[in-house]
PDB file of C-alpha atoms in Angstrom:
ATOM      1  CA  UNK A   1      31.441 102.736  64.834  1.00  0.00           C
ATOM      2  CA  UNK A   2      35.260 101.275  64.930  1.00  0.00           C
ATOM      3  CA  UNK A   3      37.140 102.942  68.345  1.00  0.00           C
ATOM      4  CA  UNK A   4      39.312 104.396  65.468  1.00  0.00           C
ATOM      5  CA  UNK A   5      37.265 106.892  63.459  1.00  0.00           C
ATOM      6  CA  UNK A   6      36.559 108.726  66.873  1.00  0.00           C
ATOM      7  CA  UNK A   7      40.739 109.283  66.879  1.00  0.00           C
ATOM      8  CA  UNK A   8      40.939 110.741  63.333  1.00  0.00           C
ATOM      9  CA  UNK A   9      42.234 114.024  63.354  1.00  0.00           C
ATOM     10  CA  UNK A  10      40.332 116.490  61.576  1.00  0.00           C
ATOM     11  CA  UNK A  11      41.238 117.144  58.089  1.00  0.00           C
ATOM     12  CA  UNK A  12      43.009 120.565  57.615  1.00  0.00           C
ATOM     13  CA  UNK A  13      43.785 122.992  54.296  1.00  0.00           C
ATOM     14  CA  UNK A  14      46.180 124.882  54.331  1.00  0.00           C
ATOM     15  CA  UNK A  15      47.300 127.565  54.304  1.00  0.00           C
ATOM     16  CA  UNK A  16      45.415 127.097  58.289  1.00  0.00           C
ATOM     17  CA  UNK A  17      45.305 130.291  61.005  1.00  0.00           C
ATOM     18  CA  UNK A  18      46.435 128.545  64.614  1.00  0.00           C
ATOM     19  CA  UNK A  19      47.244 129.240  68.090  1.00  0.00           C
ATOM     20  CA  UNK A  20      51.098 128.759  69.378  1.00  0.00           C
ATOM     21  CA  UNK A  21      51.120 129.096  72.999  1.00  0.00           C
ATOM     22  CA  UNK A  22      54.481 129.105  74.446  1.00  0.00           C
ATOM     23  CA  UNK A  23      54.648 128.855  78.423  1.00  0.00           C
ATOM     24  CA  UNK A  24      58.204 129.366  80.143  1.00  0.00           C
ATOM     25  CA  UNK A  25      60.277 130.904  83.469  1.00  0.00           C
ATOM     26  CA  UNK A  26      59.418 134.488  83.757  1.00  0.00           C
ATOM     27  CA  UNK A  27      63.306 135.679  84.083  1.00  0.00           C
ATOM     28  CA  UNK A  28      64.195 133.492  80.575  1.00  0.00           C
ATOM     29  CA  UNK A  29      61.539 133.546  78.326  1.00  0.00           C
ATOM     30  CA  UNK A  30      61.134 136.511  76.285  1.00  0.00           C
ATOM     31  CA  UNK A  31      58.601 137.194  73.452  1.00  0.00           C
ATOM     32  CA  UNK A  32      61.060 138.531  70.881  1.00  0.00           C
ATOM     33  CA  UNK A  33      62.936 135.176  70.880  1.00  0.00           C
ATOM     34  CA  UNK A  34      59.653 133.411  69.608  1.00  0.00           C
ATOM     35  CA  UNK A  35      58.679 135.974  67.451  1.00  0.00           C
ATOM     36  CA  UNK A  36      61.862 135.939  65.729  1.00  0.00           C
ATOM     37  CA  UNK A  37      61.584 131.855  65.324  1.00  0.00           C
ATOM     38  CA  UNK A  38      58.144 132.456  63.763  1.00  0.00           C
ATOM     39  CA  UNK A  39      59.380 135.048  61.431  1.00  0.00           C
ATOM     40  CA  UNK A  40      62.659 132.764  60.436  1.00  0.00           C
ATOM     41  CA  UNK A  41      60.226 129.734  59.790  1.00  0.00           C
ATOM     42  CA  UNK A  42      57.200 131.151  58.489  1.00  0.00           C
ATOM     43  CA  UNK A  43      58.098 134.484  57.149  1.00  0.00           C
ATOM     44  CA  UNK A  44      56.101 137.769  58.128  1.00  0.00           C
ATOM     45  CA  UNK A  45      52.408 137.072  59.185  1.00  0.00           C
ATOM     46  CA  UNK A  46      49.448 138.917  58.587  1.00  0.00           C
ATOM     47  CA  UNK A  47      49.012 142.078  59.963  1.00  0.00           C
ATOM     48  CA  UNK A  48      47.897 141.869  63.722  1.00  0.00           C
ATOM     49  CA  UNK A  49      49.582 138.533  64.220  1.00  0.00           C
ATOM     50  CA  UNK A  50      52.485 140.153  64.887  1.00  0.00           C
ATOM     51  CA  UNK A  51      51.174 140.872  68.566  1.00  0.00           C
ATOM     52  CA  UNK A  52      50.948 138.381  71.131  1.00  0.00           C
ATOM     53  CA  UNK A  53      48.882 138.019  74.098  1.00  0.00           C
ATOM     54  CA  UNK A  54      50.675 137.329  77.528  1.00  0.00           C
ATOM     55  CA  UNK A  55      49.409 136.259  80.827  1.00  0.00           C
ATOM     56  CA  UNK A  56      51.608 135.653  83.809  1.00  0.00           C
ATOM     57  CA  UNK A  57      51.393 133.359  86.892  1.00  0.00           C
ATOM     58  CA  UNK A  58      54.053 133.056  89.445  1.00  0.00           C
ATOM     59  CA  UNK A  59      57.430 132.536  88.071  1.00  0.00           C
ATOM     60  CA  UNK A  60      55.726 131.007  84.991  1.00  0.00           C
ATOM     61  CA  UNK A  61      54.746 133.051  81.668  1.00  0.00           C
ATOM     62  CA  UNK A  62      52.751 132.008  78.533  1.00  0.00           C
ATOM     63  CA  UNK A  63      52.563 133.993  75.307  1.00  0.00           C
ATOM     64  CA  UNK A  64      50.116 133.129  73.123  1.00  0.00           C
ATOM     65  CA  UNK A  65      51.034 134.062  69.399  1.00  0.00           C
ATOM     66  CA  UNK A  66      48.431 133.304  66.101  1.00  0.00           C
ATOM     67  CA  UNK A  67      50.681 132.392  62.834  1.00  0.00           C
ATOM     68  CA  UNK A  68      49.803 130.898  59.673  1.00  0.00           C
ATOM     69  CA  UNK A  69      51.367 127.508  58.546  1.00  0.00           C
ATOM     70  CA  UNK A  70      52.045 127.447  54.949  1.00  0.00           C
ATOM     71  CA  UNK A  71      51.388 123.459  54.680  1.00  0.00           C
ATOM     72  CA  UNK A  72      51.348 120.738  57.287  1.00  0.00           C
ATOM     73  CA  UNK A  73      55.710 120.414  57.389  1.00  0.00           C
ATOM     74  CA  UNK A  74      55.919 123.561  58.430  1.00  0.00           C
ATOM     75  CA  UNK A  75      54.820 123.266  62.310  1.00  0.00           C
ATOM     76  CA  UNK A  76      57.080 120.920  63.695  1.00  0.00           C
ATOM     77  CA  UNK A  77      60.261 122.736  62.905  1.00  0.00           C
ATOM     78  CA  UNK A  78      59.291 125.754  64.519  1.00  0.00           C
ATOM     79  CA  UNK A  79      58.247 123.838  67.680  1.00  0.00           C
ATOM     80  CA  UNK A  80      61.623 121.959  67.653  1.00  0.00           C
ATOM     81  CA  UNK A  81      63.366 124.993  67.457  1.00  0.00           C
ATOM     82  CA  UNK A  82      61.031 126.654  69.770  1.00  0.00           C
ATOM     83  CA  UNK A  83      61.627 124.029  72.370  1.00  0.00           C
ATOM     84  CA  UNK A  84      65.286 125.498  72.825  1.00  0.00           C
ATOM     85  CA  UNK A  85      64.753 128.664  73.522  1.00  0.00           C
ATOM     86  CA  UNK A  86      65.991 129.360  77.147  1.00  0.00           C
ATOM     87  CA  UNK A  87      63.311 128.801  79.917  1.00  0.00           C
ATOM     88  CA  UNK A  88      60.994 127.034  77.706  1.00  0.00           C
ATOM     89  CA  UNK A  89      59.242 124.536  79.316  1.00  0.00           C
ATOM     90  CA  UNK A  90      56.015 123.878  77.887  1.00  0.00           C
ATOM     91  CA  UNK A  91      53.772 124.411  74.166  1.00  0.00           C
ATOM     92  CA  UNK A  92      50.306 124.286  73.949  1.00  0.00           C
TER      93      UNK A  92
END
């Protein structure tokens, strides 16, 4: 087997249900600021997805949001512009 094919990503169809975990400062980061990204970008979600999931350590939090990406362009500009959000400092 080439060293390659073990690499390939896995094909995806959209649209595809994913995790966006966003970790930041506690004191900056605040789950409306994402949510309203997500909405801006991807338009409402399905119901439920709305929520988020949050889980604190230190002076660090992560929210953990599910959203729905229309087609495969649509990811990257909503990291980009979740990447400037104040006290961002991480996305899973």
């Amino acid at each position: 087997m080439d060293p390659m094919d073990a690499c390939r990503r896995p094909e995806v169809t959209y649209p595809t249900r994913i995790p966006l975990k966003v970790i930041g400062r506690v004191e900056e980061l605040r789950p409306g600021m994402v949510a309203e990204l997500i909405l801006a970008h991807l338009g409402p979600q399905a119901e439920g997805d709305e929520q988020h999931q949050a889980n604190c350590k230190g002076a660090f939090i992560s929210y953990t949001f599910w959203v729905t990406l229309p087609h495969g362009q649509a990811e990257a500009p909503l990291r980009e512009a979740i990447q400037k959000l104040p006290g961002v400092v991480m996305q899973l």
